[in-house]
JSON list of C-alpha atoms in Angstrom, two decimals:
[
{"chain": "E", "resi": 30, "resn": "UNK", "atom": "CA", "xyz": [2.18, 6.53, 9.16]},
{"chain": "E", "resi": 31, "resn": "UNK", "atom": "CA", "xyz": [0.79, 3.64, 10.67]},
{"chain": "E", "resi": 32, "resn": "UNK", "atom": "CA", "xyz": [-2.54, 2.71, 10.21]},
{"chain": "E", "resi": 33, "resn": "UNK", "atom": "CA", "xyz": [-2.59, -1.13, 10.15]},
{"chain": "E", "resi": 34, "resn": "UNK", "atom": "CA", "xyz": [-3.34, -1.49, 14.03]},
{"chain": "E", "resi": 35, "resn": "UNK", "atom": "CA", "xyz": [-5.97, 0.94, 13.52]},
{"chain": "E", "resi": 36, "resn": "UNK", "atom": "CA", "xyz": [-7.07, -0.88, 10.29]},
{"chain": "E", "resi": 37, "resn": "UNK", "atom": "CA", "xyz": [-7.30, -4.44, 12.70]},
{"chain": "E", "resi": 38, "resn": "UNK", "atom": "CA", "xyz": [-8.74, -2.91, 15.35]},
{"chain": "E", "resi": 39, "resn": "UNK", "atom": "CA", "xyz": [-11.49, -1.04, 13.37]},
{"chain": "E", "resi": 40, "resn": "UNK", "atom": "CA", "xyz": [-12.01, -4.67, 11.64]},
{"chain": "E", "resi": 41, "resn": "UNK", "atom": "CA", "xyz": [-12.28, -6.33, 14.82]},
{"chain": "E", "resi": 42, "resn": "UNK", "atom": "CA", "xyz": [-14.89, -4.28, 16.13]},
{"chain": "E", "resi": 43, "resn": "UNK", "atom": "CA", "xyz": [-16.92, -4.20, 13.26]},
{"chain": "E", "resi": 44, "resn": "UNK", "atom": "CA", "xyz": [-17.03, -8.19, 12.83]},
{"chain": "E", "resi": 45, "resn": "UNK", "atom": "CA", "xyz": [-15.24, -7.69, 9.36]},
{"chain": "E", "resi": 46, "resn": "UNK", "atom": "CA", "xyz": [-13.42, -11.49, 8.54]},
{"chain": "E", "resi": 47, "resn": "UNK", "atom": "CA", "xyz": [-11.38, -10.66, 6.05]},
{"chain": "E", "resi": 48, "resn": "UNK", "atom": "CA", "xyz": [-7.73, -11.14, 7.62]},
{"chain": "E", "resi": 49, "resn": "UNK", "atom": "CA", "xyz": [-6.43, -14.03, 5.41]},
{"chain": "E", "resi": 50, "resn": "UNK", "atom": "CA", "xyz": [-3.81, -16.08, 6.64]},
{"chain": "E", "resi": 51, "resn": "UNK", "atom": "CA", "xyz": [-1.66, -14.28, 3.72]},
{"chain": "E", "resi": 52, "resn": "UNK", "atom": "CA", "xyz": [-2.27, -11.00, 5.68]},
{"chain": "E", "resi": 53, "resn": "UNK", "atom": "CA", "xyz": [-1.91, -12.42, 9.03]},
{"chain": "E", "resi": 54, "resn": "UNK", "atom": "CA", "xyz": [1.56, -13.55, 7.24]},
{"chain": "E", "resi": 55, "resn": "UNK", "atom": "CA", "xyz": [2.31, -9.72, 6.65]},
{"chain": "E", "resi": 56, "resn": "UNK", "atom": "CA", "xyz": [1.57, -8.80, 10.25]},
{"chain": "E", "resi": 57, "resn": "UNK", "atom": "CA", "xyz": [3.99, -11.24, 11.71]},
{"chain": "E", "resi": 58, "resn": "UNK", "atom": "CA", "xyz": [6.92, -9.16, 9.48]},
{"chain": "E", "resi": 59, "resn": "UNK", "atom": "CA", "xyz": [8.15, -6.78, 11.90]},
{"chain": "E", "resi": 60, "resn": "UNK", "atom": "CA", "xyz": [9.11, -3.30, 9.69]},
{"chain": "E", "resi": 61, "resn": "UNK", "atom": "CA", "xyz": [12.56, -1.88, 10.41]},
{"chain": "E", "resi": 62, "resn": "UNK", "atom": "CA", "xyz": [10.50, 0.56, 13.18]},
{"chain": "E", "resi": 63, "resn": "UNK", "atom": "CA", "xyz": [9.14, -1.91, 15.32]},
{"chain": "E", "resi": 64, "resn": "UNK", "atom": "CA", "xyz": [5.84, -2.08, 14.05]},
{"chain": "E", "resi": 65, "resn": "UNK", "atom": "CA", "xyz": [4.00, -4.65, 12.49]},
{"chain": "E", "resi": 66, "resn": "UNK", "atom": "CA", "xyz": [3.22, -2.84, 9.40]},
{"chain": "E", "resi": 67, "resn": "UNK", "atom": "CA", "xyz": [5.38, -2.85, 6.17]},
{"chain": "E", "resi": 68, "resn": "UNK", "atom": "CA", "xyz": [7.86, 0.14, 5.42]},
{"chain": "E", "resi": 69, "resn": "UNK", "atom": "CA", "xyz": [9.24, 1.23, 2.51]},
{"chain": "E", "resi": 70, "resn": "UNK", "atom": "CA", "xyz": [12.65, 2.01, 4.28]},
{"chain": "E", "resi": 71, "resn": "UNK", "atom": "CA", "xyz": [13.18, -1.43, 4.96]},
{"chain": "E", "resi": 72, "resn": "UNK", "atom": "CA", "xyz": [13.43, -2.12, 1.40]},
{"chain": "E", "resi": 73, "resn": "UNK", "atom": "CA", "xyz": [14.58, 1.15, -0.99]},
{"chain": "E", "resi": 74, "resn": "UNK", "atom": "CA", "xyz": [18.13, 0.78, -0.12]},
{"chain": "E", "resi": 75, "resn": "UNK", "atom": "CA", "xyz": [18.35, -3.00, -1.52]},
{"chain": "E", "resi": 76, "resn": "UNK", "atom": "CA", "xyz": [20.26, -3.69, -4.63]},
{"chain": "E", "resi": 77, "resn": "UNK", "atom": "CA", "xyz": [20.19, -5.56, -7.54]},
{"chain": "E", "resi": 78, "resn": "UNK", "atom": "CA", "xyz": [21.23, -8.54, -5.79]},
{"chain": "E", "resi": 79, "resn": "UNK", "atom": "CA", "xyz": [18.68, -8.33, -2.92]},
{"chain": "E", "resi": 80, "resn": "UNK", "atom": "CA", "xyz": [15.84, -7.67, -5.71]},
{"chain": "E", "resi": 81, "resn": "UNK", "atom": "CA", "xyz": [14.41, -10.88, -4.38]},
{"chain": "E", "resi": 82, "resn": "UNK", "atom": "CA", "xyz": [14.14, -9.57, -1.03]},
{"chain": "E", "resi": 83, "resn": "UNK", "atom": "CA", "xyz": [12.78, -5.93, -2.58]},
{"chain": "E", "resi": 84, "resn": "UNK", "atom": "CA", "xyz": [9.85, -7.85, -4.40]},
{"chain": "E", "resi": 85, "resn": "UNK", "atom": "CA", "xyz": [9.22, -9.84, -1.11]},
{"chain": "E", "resi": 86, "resn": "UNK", "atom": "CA", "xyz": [9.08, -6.36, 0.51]},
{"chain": "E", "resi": 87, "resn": "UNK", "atom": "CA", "xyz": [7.14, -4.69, -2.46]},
{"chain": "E", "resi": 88, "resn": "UNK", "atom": "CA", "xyz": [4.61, -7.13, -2.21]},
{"chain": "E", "resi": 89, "resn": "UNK", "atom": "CA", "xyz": [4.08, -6.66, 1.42]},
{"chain": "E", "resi": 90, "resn": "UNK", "atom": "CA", "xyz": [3.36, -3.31, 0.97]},
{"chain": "E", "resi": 91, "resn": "UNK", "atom": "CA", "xyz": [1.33, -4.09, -1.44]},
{"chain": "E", "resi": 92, "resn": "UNK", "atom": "CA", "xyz": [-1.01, -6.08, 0.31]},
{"chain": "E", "resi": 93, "resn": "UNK", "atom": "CA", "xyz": [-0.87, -4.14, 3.22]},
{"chain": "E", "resi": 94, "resn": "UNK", "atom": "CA", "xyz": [-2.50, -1.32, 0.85]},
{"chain": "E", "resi": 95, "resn": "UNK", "atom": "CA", "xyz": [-5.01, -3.60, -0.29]},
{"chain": "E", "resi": 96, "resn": "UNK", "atom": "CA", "xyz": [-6.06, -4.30, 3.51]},
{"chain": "E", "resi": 97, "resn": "UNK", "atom": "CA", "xyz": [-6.18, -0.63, 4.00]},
{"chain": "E", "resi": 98, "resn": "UNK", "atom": "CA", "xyz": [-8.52, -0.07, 0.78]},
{"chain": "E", "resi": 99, "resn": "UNK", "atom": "CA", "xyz": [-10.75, -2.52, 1.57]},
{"chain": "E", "resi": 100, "resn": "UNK", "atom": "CA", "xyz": [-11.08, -1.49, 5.17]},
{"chain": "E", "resi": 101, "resn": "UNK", "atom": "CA", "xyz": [-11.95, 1.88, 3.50]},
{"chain": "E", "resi": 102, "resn": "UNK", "atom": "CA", "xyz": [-14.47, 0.65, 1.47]},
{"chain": "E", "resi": 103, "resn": "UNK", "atom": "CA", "xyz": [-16.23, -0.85, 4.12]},
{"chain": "E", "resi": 104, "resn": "UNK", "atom": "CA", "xyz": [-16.30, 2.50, 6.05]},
{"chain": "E", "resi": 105, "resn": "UNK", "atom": "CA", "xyz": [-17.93, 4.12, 2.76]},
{"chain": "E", "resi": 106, "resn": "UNK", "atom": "CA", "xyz": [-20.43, 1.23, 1.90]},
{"chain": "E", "resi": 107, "resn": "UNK", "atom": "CA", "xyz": [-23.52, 2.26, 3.67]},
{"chain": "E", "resi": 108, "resn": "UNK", "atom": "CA", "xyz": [-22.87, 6.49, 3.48]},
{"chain": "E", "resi": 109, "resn": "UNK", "atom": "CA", "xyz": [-25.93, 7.87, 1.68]},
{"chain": "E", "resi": 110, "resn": "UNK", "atom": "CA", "xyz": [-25.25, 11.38, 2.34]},
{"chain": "E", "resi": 111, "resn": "UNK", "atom": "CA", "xyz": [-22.18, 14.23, 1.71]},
{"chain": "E", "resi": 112, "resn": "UNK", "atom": "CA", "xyz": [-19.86, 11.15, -0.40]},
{"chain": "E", "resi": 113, "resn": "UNK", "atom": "CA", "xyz": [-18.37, 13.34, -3.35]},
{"chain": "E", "resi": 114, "resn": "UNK", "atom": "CA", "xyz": [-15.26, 14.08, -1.15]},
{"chain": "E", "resi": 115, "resn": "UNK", "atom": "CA", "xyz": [-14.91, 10.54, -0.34]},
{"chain": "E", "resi": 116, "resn": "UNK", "atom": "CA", "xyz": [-15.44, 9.14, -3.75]},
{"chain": "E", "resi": 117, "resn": "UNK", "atom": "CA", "xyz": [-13.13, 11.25, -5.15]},
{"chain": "E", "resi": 118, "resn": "UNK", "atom": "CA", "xyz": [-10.61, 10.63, -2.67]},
{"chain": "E", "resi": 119, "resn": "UNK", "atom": "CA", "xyz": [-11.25, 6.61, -3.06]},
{"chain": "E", "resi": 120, "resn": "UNK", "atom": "CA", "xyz": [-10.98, 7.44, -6.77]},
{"chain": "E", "resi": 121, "resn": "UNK", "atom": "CA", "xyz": [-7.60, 8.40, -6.20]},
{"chain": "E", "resi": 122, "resn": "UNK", "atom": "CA", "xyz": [-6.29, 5.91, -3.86]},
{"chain": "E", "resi": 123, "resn": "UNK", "atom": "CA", "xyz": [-7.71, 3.19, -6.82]},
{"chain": "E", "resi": 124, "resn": "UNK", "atom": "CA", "xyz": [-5.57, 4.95, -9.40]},
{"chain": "E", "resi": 125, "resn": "UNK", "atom": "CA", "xyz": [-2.24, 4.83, -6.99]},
{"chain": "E", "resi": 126, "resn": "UNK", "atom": "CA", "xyz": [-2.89, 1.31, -5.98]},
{"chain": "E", "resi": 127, "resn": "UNK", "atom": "CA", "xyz": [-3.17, 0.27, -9.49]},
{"chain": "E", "resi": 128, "resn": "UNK", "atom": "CA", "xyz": [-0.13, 2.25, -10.87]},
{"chain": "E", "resi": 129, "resn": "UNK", "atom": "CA", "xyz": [1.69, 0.25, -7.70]},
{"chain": "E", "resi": 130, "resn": "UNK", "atom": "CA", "xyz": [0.76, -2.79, -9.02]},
{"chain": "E", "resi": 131, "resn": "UNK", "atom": "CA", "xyz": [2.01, -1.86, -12.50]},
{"chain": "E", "resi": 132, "resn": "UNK", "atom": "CA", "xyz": [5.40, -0.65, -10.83]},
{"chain": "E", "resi": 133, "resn": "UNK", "atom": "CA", "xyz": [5.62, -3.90, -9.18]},
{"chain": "E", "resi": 134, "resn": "UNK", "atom": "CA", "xyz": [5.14, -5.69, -12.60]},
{"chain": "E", "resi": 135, "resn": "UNK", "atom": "CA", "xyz": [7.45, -3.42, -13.89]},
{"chain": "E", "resi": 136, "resn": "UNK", "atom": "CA", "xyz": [10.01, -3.98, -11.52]},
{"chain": "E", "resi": 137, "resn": "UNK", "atom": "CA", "xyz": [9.86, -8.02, -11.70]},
{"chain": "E", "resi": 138, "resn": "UNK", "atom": "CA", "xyz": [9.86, -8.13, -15.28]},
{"chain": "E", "resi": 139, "resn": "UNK", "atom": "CA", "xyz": [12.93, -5.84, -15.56]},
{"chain": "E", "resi": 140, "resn": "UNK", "atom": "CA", "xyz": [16.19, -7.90, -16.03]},
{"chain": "E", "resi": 141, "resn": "UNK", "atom": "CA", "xyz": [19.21, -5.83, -16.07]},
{"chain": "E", "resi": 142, "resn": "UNK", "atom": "CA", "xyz": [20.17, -4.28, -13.09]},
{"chain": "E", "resi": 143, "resn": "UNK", "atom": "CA", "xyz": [20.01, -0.50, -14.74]},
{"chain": "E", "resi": 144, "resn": "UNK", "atom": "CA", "xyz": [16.40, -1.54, -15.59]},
{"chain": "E", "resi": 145, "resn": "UNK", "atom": "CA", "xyz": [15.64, -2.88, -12.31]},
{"chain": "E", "resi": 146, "resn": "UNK", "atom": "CA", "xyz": [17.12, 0.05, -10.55]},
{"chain": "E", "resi": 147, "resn": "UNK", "atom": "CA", "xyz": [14.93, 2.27, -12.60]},
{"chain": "E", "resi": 148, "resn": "UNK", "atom": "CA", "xyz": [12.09, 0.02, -11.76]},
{"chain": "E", "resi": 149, "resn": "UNK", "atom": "CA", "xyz": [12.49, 0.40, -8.15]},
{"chain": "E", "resi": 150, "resn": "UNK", "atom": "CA", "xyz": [12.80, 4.03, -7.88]},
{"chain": "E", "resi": 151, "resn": "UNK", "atom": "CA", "xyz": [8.67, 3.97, -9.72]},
{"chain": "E", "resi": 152, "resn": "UNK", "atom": "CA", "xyz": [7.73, 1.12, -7.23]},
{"chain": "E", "resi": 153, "resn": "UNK", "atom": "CA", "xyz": [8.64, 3.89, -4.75]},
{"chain": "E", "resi": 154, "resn": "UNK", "atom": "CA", "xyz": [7.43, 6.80, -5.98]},
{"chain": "E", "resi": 155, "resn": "UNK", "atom": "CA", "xyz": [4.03, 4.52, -6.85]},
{"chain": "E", "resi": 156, "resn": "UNK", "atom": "CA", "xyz": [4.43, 3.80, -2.84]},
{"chain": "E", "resi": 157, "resn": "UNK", "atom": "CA", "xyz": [4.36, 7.55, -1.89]},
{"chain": "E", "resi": 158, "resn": "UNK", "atom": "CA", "xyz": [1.42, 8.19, -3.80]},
{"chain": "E", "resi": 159, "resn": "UNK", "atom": "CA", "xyz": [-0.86, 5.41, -2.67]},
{"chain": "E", "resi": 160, "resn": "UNK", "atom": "CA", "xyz": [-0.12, 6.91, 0.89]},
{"chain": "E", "resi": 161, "resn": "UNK", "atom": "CA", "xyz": [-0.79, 10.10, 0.39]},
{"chain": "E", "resi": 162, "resn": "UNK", "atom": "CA", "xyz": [-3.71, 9.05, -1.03]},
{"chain": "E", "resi": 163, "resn": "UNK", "atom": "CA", "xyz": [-4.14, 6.80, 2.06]},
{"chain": "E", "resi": 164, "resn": "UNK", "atom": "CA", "xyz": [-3.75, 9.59, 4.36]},
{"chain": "E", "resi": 165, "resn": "UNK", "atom": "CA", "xyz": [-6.56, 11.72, 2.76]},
{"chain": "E", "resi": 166, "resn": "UNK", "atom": "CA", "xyz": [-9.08, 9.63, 2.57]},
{"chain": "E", "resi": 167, "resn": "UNK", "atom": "CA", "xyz": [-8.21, 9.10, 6.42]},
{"chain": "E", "resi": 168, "resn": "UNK", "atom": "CA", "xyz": [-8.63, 12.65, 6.68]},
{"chain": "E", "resi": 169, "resn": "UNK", "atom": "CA", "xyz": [-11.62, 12.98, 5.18]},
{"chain": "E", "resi": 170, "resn": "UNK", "atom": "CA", "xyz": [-14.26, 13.74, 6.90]},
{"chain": "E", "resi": 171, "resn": "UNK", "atom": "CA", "xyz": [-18.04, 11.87, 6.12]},
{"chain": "E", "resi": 172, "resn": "UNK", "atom": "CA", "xyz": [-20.34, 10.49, 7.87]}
]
């Protein structure tokens, strides 16, 4: 999945100025596939002692999810008409996004590496499940 070009280019053309020089940090990170957009495969194999480089990682994702929401959100702001499907898809990709966040608390708080192990297997599943929730709303269709 990769729907950060499409997120920049959709902000481009609309006139939307909300790439922050924190987000134009994330684009400059390469993922493991070539792409400028944040993978989770560059970071679920790391170890205890990479967890620095895991929260680094965790954090990109996260705020490449954020991007994504908000470029969502800007889609849905002026529908008037056939929105239940989207808000209850937006509904959902709120609730993964926030139980990310809480994984990625989770996950810097824990400190033992049994803890932090544990930690990073919800930060992934948490991961999964904002982009499914990602992909529907992309799929839904509204106008």
């Amino acid at each position: 999945m990769r729907l950060f070009g499409v997120a920049v280019a959709l902000a481009a053309a609309s006139g939307a100025a909300f790439v922050t020089r924190a987000s134009a940090e994330v684009v400059a990170i390469a993922g493991s596939d070539g792409t400028t957009a944040p993978t989770w495969v560059d970071i679920k194999n790391d170890a205890y002692e990479q967890r620095a480089h895991f929260a680094a990682g965790a954090d990109r994702l996260s705020a490449w999810l954020d991007r994504e929401i908000a470029m969502l959100k800007a889609k849905r702001a002026p529908m008037t008409t056939d929105t239940k499907d989207w808000d209850l898809a937006i509904k959902e990709v709120d609730e993964s996004r926030s139980s990310l966040t809480s994984r990625i608390t989770d996950l810097k708080n824990a400190t033992t590496p049994d803890a932090w192990i544990a930690a990073k297997d919800w930060v992934g599943e948490a991961w999964k499940r904002s982009q499914l929730a990602v992909d529907k709303m992309n799929s839904t269709v509204t106008s």
